[in-house]
Amino acid sequence: MCGINGYLNLNHESEEQLKVHVNTMNNLIIHRGPDEDGIFAESKPSASIAMAMRRLSIIDLSSGTQPIFSDDKSIVIVFNGEIYNYRALKSRLLNEGVTFKTTSDTEVILKLYEKHGVESFKELDGMFGFSIYDKNLNKLYIARDFFGEKPIYYYSLKDKFIWASELKSIMNILDHKPKISKEGLNLYFRLTYIPAPYTIYEGVKKLEANHYIEFDIDNSNFNIKKINPDGIGDKQKVSFHQAKNTVKDLVYESVQSRSIADVSLGTFLSGGVDSSVVSLCLAQGADSKIDTFSIGFKRASYDETDKSRLVAKLINSNHHEFKIDEDDLKDNIHDIVLNFDEPFADSSALPTFLVSQKTRTSVKVALTGDGGDEVFGGYNKHYMGKINRNYTSIVPQTMHKMLLNISDSLLKTSNDNRGKRYKLKRLLNSIDYNGQFYWDIISLANTSNEVSDLISPNWQIGNIFKEYQIKYNLEKPKNLNDFRKVDRIISLEGDLLVKVDRTSMLNSLECRAPFLNKKLWDYTGTLPENYLLKGWDKKYILKAAFADQFPEKFLDKPKSGFGVPVGNWLRTILRKELESYIDKKSLNKQGIFNAEETIELVEKHLSGNKDNSFKVWSFYCFQKWYYNTYETSILN
């Protein structure tokens, strides 16, 4: 696990200066790879290129140093991630007469590329961001894995092309900070995060998952191409019993493949279905006790460590449990929020950082349950989408408008508990009679109308999701596979994976997600919808596959999620800072927000009159990023 950086100048630049650029970029991501670094730099009259990496040693501790070169030195690679099927790929290449100098997965990527070119990228099962410079073709290739577990950012200038694992590496070698992107701004205030290909900066892009860049240096241009086709196969005519057994086998197989390491590893164990299944599978395949890690809250309504404790006892793990409150987080909030390098308002990043920090004191690698909801249909929003289909076919639109008008008073909440009232109100607000409901369901911060109230007209964009709808044929998502596809390209890539990557790597911990396996993803996509989402029962087939391994009804227990009471913290420990961000004079000078509406939104939350937790937390995180990036002080 590492971080990578790269710099291409289409003019001549000395090797010394190239190394200065990538050294600067490398030094900003030491947390991603504290064990060692490596640099390649080559200066030519027509073009100059440098690639660098920081390494966290997990596989091939002694000989996996990067960059790695082909035998004739004509091809060079830097790599961030893990290739889980590298041993099988290496075995095949050895049978084809290919020789190796290391036991690393990085060299397998290089040799596979030498043999089969860019088509080889399809064969990689893993999480990765890598760049390959092929001197024979005078081309640069930069690739990102199927789900987008590992990040790649890039910035194309007139005569330069820069890429990196984190935005900070790019921002800190530019002569100026780019302007704010309207697209990025609107996406953020709808979603609480910014999915690829956008960032908060105009012109700075994030390479989409399952894509690679081909940069032709001779012609000074680049194209972005898809690695694997998006299509999921036709629905299978398979019995539930047979499908259940196949799912069970695929999960065991994936956990085993993701447990290959030359260092110690453990699991994040929250007590929910996904982390419990992963921990069970790892424990059953291990030669000795595994380590499990869970984090709980001193505030009882947020604490679920009793569930993780039960699983730890069941699988006989070395269990590590930590209880936290706002005092444990208040000193870290600034660093956690700003480490994302752009606005990011998933509040579960805060406890994810702490559990990563605690876990890193014992192990270097942690398996997680991430992706289980996307793969198996486990979100509330999935059956909310199903409800919308049925609701709009029964309830007349005029009656729905009446219900919506009275819901504000009937379902009013003032506390940050996100209980039944909150969920019902969110469902009613997401109902859409024009087929756009799922895009509102995933908008955790604001609906399109609410964004119009919040940000000033000159910053607004109409349908911010239009590009995604056209590219992926998802204008009107209508079934579970459509919902899962939106989740993969938007929510998973832009939110969950960003959260886990940045918070774990800030602690130099590698996280692996066995459920994020393309083979498993493709298979579940071919199953009848009711195998995954049966009535109100989410993840039905996963729970059925492992029901005999847990106490009766344990996997059916509700779980509230990895939330933290940021709504309450905004009224207490963060109140003074938040109030400074709604100074009317500063808001007008900033020019991004409708000042009066924004002040009212925040003040209603601070007074306890209305729970605006998601909206205000999103505003707070944006302002924290903005003033750290563009201003030294918010006061004149």
XYZ file of C-alpha atoms in Angstrom:
636
model
C 0.000 0.000 0.000
C 1.439 3.319 -1.027
C 0.793 6.694 -2.488
C 1.943 7.671 -5.961
C 2.755 10.949 -7.689
C 3.712 11.944 -11.207
C 4.751 14.963 -13.232
C 4.988 15.280 -17.018
C 6.377 18.381 -18.720
C 5.940 18.453 -22.494
C 9.008 20.676 -22.640
C 12.534 20.128 -21.404
C 13.075 20.274 -17.647
C 16.171 19.122 -15.783
C 16.164 15.882 -13.814
C 17.076 17.846 -10.702
C 13.991 20.034 -11.034
C 11.773 17.035 -11.809
C 12.956 15.396 -8.609
C 12.204 18.560 -6.656
C 8.601 18.453 -7.907
C 7.921 14.822 -7.046
C 9.880 14.961 -3.786
C 7.626 17.822 -2.701
C 4.587 15.778 -3.689
C 5.930 12.688 -1.916
C 6.687 14.498 1.320
C 3.042 15.527 1.643
C 1.840 11.897 1.709
C 4.404 10.249 3.977
C 1.446 8.933 6.022
C 0.457 6.775 3.031
C 3.872 5.128 2.919
C 6.147 5.722 5.892
C 8.458 2.774 5.163
C 10.342 4.048 2.103
C 10.129 6.107 -1.058
C 11.282 5.848 -4.665
C 11.692 8.165 -7.639
C 12.140 7.834 -11.378
C 13.035 10.925 -13.431
C 14.011 11.290 -17.058
C 14.741 14.496 -18.939
C 14.555 14.729 -22.729
C 14.641 17.703 -25.100
C 11.051 17.075 -26.169
C 9.485 16.027 -22.842
C 10.451 15.278 -19.261
C 8.768 12.910 -16.840
C 9.032 11.900 -13.201
C 7.139 9.316 -11.159
C 7.397 8.765 -7.418
C 5.865 6.765 -4.606
C 5.729 6.348 -0.851
C 5.555 2.737 0.328
C 3.786 1.005 3.191
C 5.340 -2.465 3.000
C 2.749 -5.251 3.096
C 3.867 -7.814 0.483
C 7.487 -8.650 -0.403
C 9.041 -6.589 2.365
C 12.614 -7.112 1.181
C 12.532 -6.819 -2.626
C 9.353 -4.898 -3.467
C 11.005 -1.476 -3.629
C 9.603 0.820 -6.315
C 9.810 2.042 -9.020
C 10.135 -1.331 -10.755
C 11.578 -1.577 -14.266
C 11.329 -4.044 -17.116
C 14.472 -6.039 -17.822
C 15.623 -3.628 -20.531
C 14.620 -0.561 -18.447
C 12.214 0.622 -21.162
C 9.090 0.355 -18.995
C 8.684 1.622 -15.446
C 5.833 1.415 -12.938
C 4.804 2.964 -9.600
C 1.870 1.317 -7.851
C -0.503 1.948 -4.949
C -2.667 -0.920 -3.736
C -2.843 -4.689 -3.659
C -3.432 -7.251 -6.417
C -5.131 -10.202 -4.762
C -4.804 -12.644 -7.658
C -1.147 -11.818 -8.357
C 0.077 -15.299 -7.437
C -2.207 -16.974 -9.981
C -1.239 -14.411 -12.624
C 2.446 -14.892 -11.838
C 2.125 -18.670 -12.068
C 0.590 -18.341 -15.523
C 3.324 -15.959 -16.671
C 6.036 -18.291 -15.362
C 4.523 -21.077 -17.457
C 4.745 -18.727 -20.438
C 8.485 -18.271 -19.854
C 8.404 -14.911 -18.074
C 11.074 -14.384 -15.402
C 10.806 -12.325 -12.199
C 13.299 -10.550 -9.956
C 10.961 -9.916 -6.983
C 8.023 -11.584 -5.254
C 5.916 -8.421 -5.398
C 2.521 -7.891 -7.006
C 3.866 -4.693 -8.590
C 6.215 -6.638 -10.844
C 3.341 -8.924 -11.866
C 1.400 -5.896 -13.177
C 4.464 -4.776 -15.140
C 5.181 -8.200 -16.651
C 1.522 -8.727 -17.478
C 1.471 -5.360 -19.259
C 4.638 -6.269 -21.184
C 2.976 -9.449 -22.363
C -0.581 -8.266 -23.084
C -0.601 -4.453 -23.073
C -3.517 -2.463 -21.622
C -5.856 -5.445 -22.041
C -4.043 -6.920 -19.055
C -5.659 -4.351 -16.756
C -8.899 -6.345 -16.976
C -7.233 -9.312 -15.311
C -6.323 -7.514 -12.102
C -8.426 -8.380 -9.061
C -7.566 -5.801 -6.471
C -7.514 -2.200 -5.377
C -5.060 -0.062 -7.262
C -3.887 3.210 -8.665
C -0.768 2.884 -10.797
C 1.132 4.617 -13.559
C 3.237 2.958 -16.247
C 5.624 4.844 -18.525
C 6.374 2.900 -21.694
C 9.377 4.393 -23.489
C 8.872 2.085 -26.475
C 5.501 3.687 -27.261
C 6.339 6.990 -25.567
C 3.063 6.677 -23.715
C 1.967 7.076 -20.126
C -0.800 4.910 -18.648
C -2.568 5.682 -15.367
C -5.182 3.202 -14.123
C -7.708 2.921 -11.311
C -9.437 -0.194 -9.940
C -12.994 -1.333 -10.658
C -14.638 0.103 -7.529
C -12.299 3.060 -7.009
C -10.824 1.916 -3.701
C -7.577 3.729 -4.460
C -7.661 7.375 -5.608
C -6.117 9.072 -8.632
C -6.308 12.847 -9.183
C -4.954 14.658 -12.217
C -4.544 18.174 -13.553
C -3.913 18.909 -17.209
C -2.296 22.237 -18.069
C -1.167 23.563 -21.439
C 2.232 21.892 -21.303
C 2.094 19.888 -18.063
C 0.219 16.893 -16.723
C 0.276 16.133 -12.997
C -1.248 13.178 -11.160
C -1.310 11.993 -7.549
C -2.998 9.818 -4.950
C -4.068 12.868 -2.962
C -5.106 16.368 -3.983
C -2.628 18.012 -1.619
C 0.290 16.769 -3.719
C -1.049 18.566 -6.791
C -2.185 21.730 -5.023
C 1.156 22.336 -3.369
C 3.276 22.430 -6.526
C 0.981 24.762 -8.485
C 1.779 28.436 -8.870
C -1.814 29.318 -8.023
C -4.880 27.686 -6.510
C -7.534 26.880 -9.127
C -10.975 28.423 -8.823
C -13.854 26.584 -7.207
C -15.701 24.272 -9.579
C -19.434 24.965 -9.920
C -20.049 21.293 -10.612
C -18.034 20.250 -7.566
C -19.788 22.798 -5.368
C -23.283 21.713 -6.422
C -22.477 18.018 -6.093
C -21.082 18.583 -2.616
C -24.115 20.464 -1.339
C -26.394 17.754 -2.685
C -24.408 14.704 -1.594
C -22.005 15.834 1.195
C -19.091 14.687 -1.037
C -17.855 15.060 -4.624
C -17.742 11.943 -6.840
C -15.448 11.430 -9.838
C -14.680 12.895 -12.284
C -15.115 16.159 -10.381
C -13.277 17.775 -7.498
C -13.928 21.082 -5.769
C -11.328 22.690 -8.043
C -12.011 23.826 -11.585
C -9.941 21.779 -14.020
C -8.654 19.291 -11.424
C -10.247 15.910 -12.003
C -10.492 12.553 -10.335
C -10.016 9.534 -12.594
C -13.221 7.517 -12.535
C -13.137 3.998 -11.148
C -12.628 1.250 -13.733
C -10.869 3.650 -16.151
C -7.368 4.381 -17.337
C -5.663 7.360 -18.928
C -3.611 6.861 -22.072
C -1.312 9.853 -22.577
C 0.401 9.975 -25.972
C 3.473 12.093 -25.299
C 4.385 12.430 -28.992
C 0.976 13.985 -29.749
C 0.669 15.827 -26.426
C -2.852 14.567 -25.710
C -4.618 11.963 -23.639
C -7.751 9.819 -23.712
C -9.670 8.177 -20.907
C -10.848 4.626 -21.520
C -12.899 2.070 -19.625
C -11.156 -1.066 -18.367
C -14.101 -3.445 -17.878
C -17.535 -3.143 -19.482
C -20.263 -2.005 -17.085
C -22.839 -4.563 -18.065
C -24.085 -7.171 -15.624
C -25.195 -10.434 -17.166
C -28.787 -11.491 -17.695
C -30.851 -12.650 -14.738
C -30.096 -16.261 -13.865
C -32.684 -18.959 -13.424
C -31.138 -20.382 -10.292
C -32.758 -21.701 -7.145
C -32.369 -19.672 -3.982
C -30.629 -22.605 -2.288
C -28.060 -22.873 -5.060
C -27.531 -19.099 -5.195
C -27.123 -18.966 -1.415
C -24.395 -21.630 -1.506
C -22.607 -19.836 -4.347
C -22.684 -16.550 -2.432
C -21.252 -18.284 0.627
C -18.421 -19.821 -1.402
C -17.630 -16.505 -3.120
C -17.470 -14.629 0.183
C -15.143 -17.206 1.752
C -12.987 -17.131 -1.365
C -12.795 -13.344 -1.347
C -11.902 -13.110 2.346
C -9.134 -15.672 1.819
C -7.704 -13.773 -1.157
C -7.777 -10.487 0.790
C -5.922 -11.981 3.752
C -2.624 -12.488 1.891
C 0.048 -10.390 3.611
C 3.564 -10.600 4.998
C 2.504 -8.575 8.044
C -0.097 -8.944 10.806
C -3.761 -8.250 10.000
C -7.104 -8.023 11.768
C -10.675 -6.860 11.149
C -12.904 -3.917 11.950
C -15.807 -5.517 13.849
C -18.857 -3.316 14.354
C -21.260 -6.142 15.109
C -23.273 -5.557 11.953
C -23.902 -8.246 9.350
C -21.035 -7.346 7.013
C -18.157 -6.997 9.468
C -19.396 -10.020 11.435
C -19.393 -12.226 8.317
C -15.920 -11.038 7.256
C -14.509 -11.588 10.763
C -16.069 -15.054 10.934
C -14.640 -16.088 7.559
C -11.178 -14.790 8.439
C -11.201 -16.508 11.831
C -12.278 -19.837 10.343
C -9.430 -19.735 7.812
C -6.723 -18.582 10.218
C -4.130 -20.756 11.937
C -4.375 -18.774 15.159
C -6.611 -16.248 16.886
C -7.331 -13.162 14.830
C -7.451 -9.608 16.161
C -10.753 -7.729 15.974
C -11.272 -4.039 16.655
C -14.417 -2.107 17.482
C -15.207 1.405 18.565
C -18.182 2.481 20.655
C -19.606 5.623 22.153
C -19.972 6.628 25.776
C -23.355 8.031 24.734
C -25.562 4.929 25.020
C -27.891 5.692 22.088
C -24.933 5.542 19.688
C -23.136 2.581 21.236
C -23.430 -0.923 19.766
C -20.335 -2.619 21.148
C -22.479 -5.329 22.772
C -23.007 -6.798 19.282
C -19.323 -6.779 18.354
C -18.469 -8.310 21.736
C -20.870 -11.175 21.078
C -19.287 -11.918 17.676
C -15.759 -11.682 19.083
C -16.684 -14.270 21.700
C -18.292 -16.488 19.058
C -15.186 -16.524 16.820
C -12.768 -16.481 19.786
C -10.806 -13.436 18.611
C -8.384 -11.189 20.443
C -10.888 -8.371 20.735
C -9.926 -4.727 21.204
C -12.710 -2.337 22.180
C -12.552 1.446 22.492
C -15.190 3.852 23.822
C -15.127 7.489 22.747
C -16.979 10.778 23.135
C -16.527 14.307 21.805
C -13.524 14.860 24.065
C -11.659 12.144 22.176
C -12.438 13.735 18.832
C -12.367 17.469 19.380
C -8.588 17.725 19.044
C -8.643 15.671 15.833
C -11.615 17.179 13.983
C -9.524 19.882 12.302
C -6.912 17.444 10.951
C -9.454 14.807 9.920
C -11.715 17.205 8.008
C -8.870 19.019 6.246
C -7.000 15.836 5.295
C -9.629 15.220 2.603
C -8.212 18.280 0.749
C -11.699 19.283 -0.387
C -15.100 19.550 1.322
C -16.215 16.184 2.693
C -19.028 15.877 5.214
C -19.536 12.189 5.993
C -19.421 12.465 9.786
C -18.605 8.757 10.169
C -15.095 9.694 9.005
C -14.469 10.821 12.592
C -14.897 7.435 14.323
C -13.334 5.682 11.293
C -10.205 7.739 11.914
C -10.143 6.750 15.587
C -10.688 3.034 15.008
C -7.923 3.160 12.368
C -5.630 4.936 14.811
C -6.263 2.364 17.533
C -6.027 -0.590 15.142
C -2.673 0.561 13.738
C -1.056 0.101 17.140
C -1.564 -3.665 16.761
C -1.718 -4.514 13.037
C -0.788 -3.053 9.660
C -3.776 -4.399 7.680
C -7.483 -4.485 8.555
C -10.296 -6.241 6.692
C -13.594 -4.345 6.689
C -17.230 -5.023 5.878
C -17.352 -2.140 3.404
C -19.307 -2.816 0.217
C -21.707 -5.358 1.686
C -24.652 -2.978 1.399
C -23.850 -2.076 -2.215
C -23.315 -5.694 -3.278
C -26.279 -7.248 -1.473
C -28.891 -4.469 -1.353
C -28.522 -3.490 2.273
C -29.370 0.198 2.466
C -32.559 1.839 3.664
C -32.443 3.808 0.414
C -32.817 0.554 -1.538
C -36.209 -0.256 -0.104
C -37.043 3.453 -0.119
C -36.606 3.213 -3.872
C -38.805 0.134 -3.916
C -41.428 1.950 -1.830
C -41.364 4.911 -4.229
C -42.285 2.618 -7.125
C -45.312 1.276 -5.263
C -46.274 4.555 -3.559
C -46.413 6.619 -6.757
C -48.566 3.983 -8.440
C -51.151 4.130 -5.631
C -51.088 7.603 -4.025
C -52.196 10.490 -6.291
C -49.634 13.278 -6.622
C -52.082 15.860 -5.210
C -52.535 13.791 -2.050
C -48.765 13.417 -1.704
C -48.350 17.201 -1.830
C -50.840 17.519 1.023
C -48.921 14.961 3.089
C -45.683 16.773 2.350
C -47.124 20.087 3.524
C -48.103 18.729 6.933
C -45.019 16.517 7.418
C -42.878 19.450 8.629
C -44.966 19.870 11.759
C -45.927 16.224 12.342
C -42.412 14.881 11.808
C -40.481 17.762 13.322
C -37.253 16.741 15.088
C -34.827 18.807 17.112
C -32.339 16.163 18.215
C -29.624 14.526 16.136
C -30.881 10.948 16.562
C -31.969 10.206 12.964
C -34.778 7.994 14.214
C -38.082 6.934 12.670
C -39.402 10.475 12.243
C -36.265 11.559 10.442
C -36.334 8.499 8.151
C -40.045 8.890 7.341
C -39.613 12.554 6.541
C -36.627 11.790 4.326
C -38.696 9.173 2.503
C -41.599 11.585 1.922
C -39.226 14.290 0.672
C -37.590 11.900 -1.796
C -40.851 10.729 -3.413
C -40.806 11.746 -7.060
C -43.453 11.129 -9.706
C -41.078 11.743 -12.646
C -38.704 8.831 -12.041
C -35.975 10.944 -10.414
C -36.590 9.745 -6.854
C -33.333 7.834 -6.340
C -31.230 10.893 -7.110
C -33.044 12.711 -4.303
C -32.700 9.735 -1.975
C -28.894 9.789 -2.272
C -28.816 13.572 -1.716
C -27.952 13.452 1.973
C -27.370 17.189 2.382
C -29.959 19.026 0.281
C -32.525 18.378 -2.429
C -32.296 20.429 -5.620
C -34.776 22.962 -4.209
C -32.867 23.259 -0.944
C -29.584 23.839 -2.771
C -31.271 26.693 -4.638
C -32.151 28.271 -1.293
C -28.650 27.803 0.090
C -26.247 28.924 -2.636
C -26.450 32.108 -4.679
C -27.935 31.987 -8.206
C -24.639 32.590 -10.017
C -23.243 29.370 -8.504
C -26.242 27.163 -9.274
C -26.444 24.444 -11.912
C -29.665 22.791 -13.076
C -29.578 18.988 -13.043
C -26.166 18.273 -11.561
C -26.599 14.529 -12.112
C -27.334 14.810 -15.847
C -23.853 13.718 -16.970
C -24.043 10.550 -14.872
C -27.578 9.821 -16.030
C -26.604 10.031 -19.697
C -23.252 8.237 -19.474
C -24.598 5.309 -17.466
C -28.179 5.285 -18.821
C -29.582 6.028 -15.373
C -31.934 8.957 -15.873
C -34.730 7.083 -14.102
C -33.297 4.325 -11.864
C -36.147 1.908 -11.285
C -34.880 -1.395 -9.896
C -32.313 -2.650 -7.401
C -29.596 -3.159 -10.013
C -30.049 0.454 -11.123
C -29.807 1.592 -7.508
C -26.659 -0.493 -6.992
C -25.113 0.980 -10.117
C -25.753 4.529 -8.893
C -24.245 3.516 -5.560
C -21.102 2.158 -7.211
C -20.353 5.119 -9.449
C -21.510 7.864 -7.051
C -21.838 6.932 -3.371
C -19.248 4.176 -3.074
C -16.540 5.882 -5.131
C -17.175 9.397 -3.848
C -18.023 8.791 -0.199
C -17.425 5.475 1.528
C -14.136 4.584 -0.169
C -12.793 8.111 0.175
C -13.642 8.098 3.877
C -11.919 4.777 4.548
C -8.879 5.461 2.368
C -8.076 8.896 3.810
C -8.739 8.112 7.474
C -6.924 4.755 7.441
C -3.962 5.992 5.403
C -3.636 9.041 7.656
C -2.779 6.400 10.259
C -0.638 4.316 7.842
C -3.143 1.460 8.033
C -4.188 -0.560 4.998
C -7.882 -1.455 4.785
C -9.196 -4.223 2.527
C -12.847 -4.855 1.676
C -13.605 -8.498 0.711
C -17.131 -7.645 -0.470
C -15.638 -5.343 -3.118
C -14.854 -8.176 -5.458
C -15.945 -7.822 -9.087
C -16.746 -11.535 -9.332
C -19.111 -11.249 -6.359
C -20.583 -7.974 -7.651
C -21.311 -9.453 -11.070
C -22.864 -12.597 -9.632
C -25.292 -10.827 -7.298
C -26.313 -8.602 -10.207
C -27.622 -11.649 -12.062
C -29.853 -12.811 -9.202
C -33.589 -12.062 -8.894
C -34.136 -8.856 -6.931
C -36.090 -10.615 -4.180
C -33.064 -12.813 -3.395
C -31.319 -9.653 -2.147
C -34.196 -7.446 -1.030
C -37.100 -9.584 0.128
C -39.935 -7.437 1.422
C -38.405 -5.414 4.260
C -35.509 -7.830 4.668
C -32.313 -6.321 3.267
C -29.257 -8.433 2.324
C -31.544 -11.444 2.493
C -29.287 -13.902 0.659
C -26.124 -12.925 2.566
C -27.850 -13.377 5.910
C -29.366 -16.673 4.777
C -25.963 -17.913 3.596
C -24.387 -17.411 7.033
C -27.413 -17.787 9.345
C -26.241 -21.202 10.585
C -22.932 -19.692 11.738
C -24.485 -17.212 14.192
C -27.030 -17.329 17.035
C -30.644 -17.446 15.870
C -31.924 -14.070 14.582
C -28.581 -12.363 15.310
C -28.097 -11.262 11.699
C -31.619 -9.810 11.692
C -30.895 -7.373 14.504
C -31.160 -3.739 13.389
C -27.999 -1.669 13.333
C -27.982 2.112 13.443
C -24.735 2.609 11.522
C -21.430 4.293 12.254
C -22.833 7.718 13.079
C -21.677 10.382 15.487
C -23.779 13.160 17.060
C -22.253 16.018 15.066
C -25.577 17.868 15.176
C -25.207 18.181 18.929
C -21.486 18.929 18.719
C -22.261 21.856 16.409
C -24.356 23.274 19.250
C -21.599 22.747 21.823
C -17.887 22.220 21.189
C -18.019 23.518 17.590
C -20.547 26.301 18.161
C -18.137 29.236 18.365
C -16.357 28.262 15.138
C -19.657 27.624 13.346
C -21.031 31.015 14.387
C -17.956 32.707 12.949
C -18.799 31.175 9.553
C -22.232 32.862 9.427
C -20.990 36.417 9.874
C -23.198 38.239 7.336
C -20.464 40.559 6.098
C -18.123 37.609 5.464
C -20.850 35.606 3.722
C -21.610 38.501 1.378
C -17.917 38.956 0.614
C -17.548 35.232 -0.039
C -20.393 35.422 -2.538
C -21.219 31.717 -2.562
C -24.207 31.567 -0.222
C -27.544 33.310 0.102
C -26.604 35.011 3.365
C -30.010 35.411 5.034
C -31.214 31.885 4.221
C -27.902 30.387 5.357
C -27.895 32.285 8.648
C -31.487 31.206 9.305
C -30.638 27.556 8.547
C -27.765 27.553 11.029
C -29.523 29.558 13.742
C -32.581 27.275 13.715
C -30.259 24.362 14.332
C -28.266 26.129 17.047
C -31.437 27.137 18.882
C -32.696 23.551 18.886
C -35.791 24.633 16.986
C -35.028 22.244 14.116
C -32.586 19.412 13.463
C -30.570 20.523 10.423
C -27.596 18.297 11.238
C -26.662 17.139 7.722
C -27.158 20.561 6.157
C -25.262 22.468 8.835
C -22.445 19.911 9.099
C -22.006 20.142 5.311
C -21.892 23.930 5.557
C -19.417 23.759 8.458
C -17.052 21.365 6.633
C -17.172 23.495 3.492
C -16.373 26.700 5.361
C -13.573 25.033 7.290
C -12.016 23.901 4.006
C -12.664 27.231 2.246
C -11.048 29.466 4.837
C -8.122 27.124 5.292
C -7.603 27.123 1.501
C -8.382 30.638 0.326
C -8.381 32.881 3.395
C -6.181 33.352 6.429
C -8.971 34.999 8.384
C -12.724 35.195 7.943
C -12.842 38.678 9.441
C -11.873 41.913 7.727
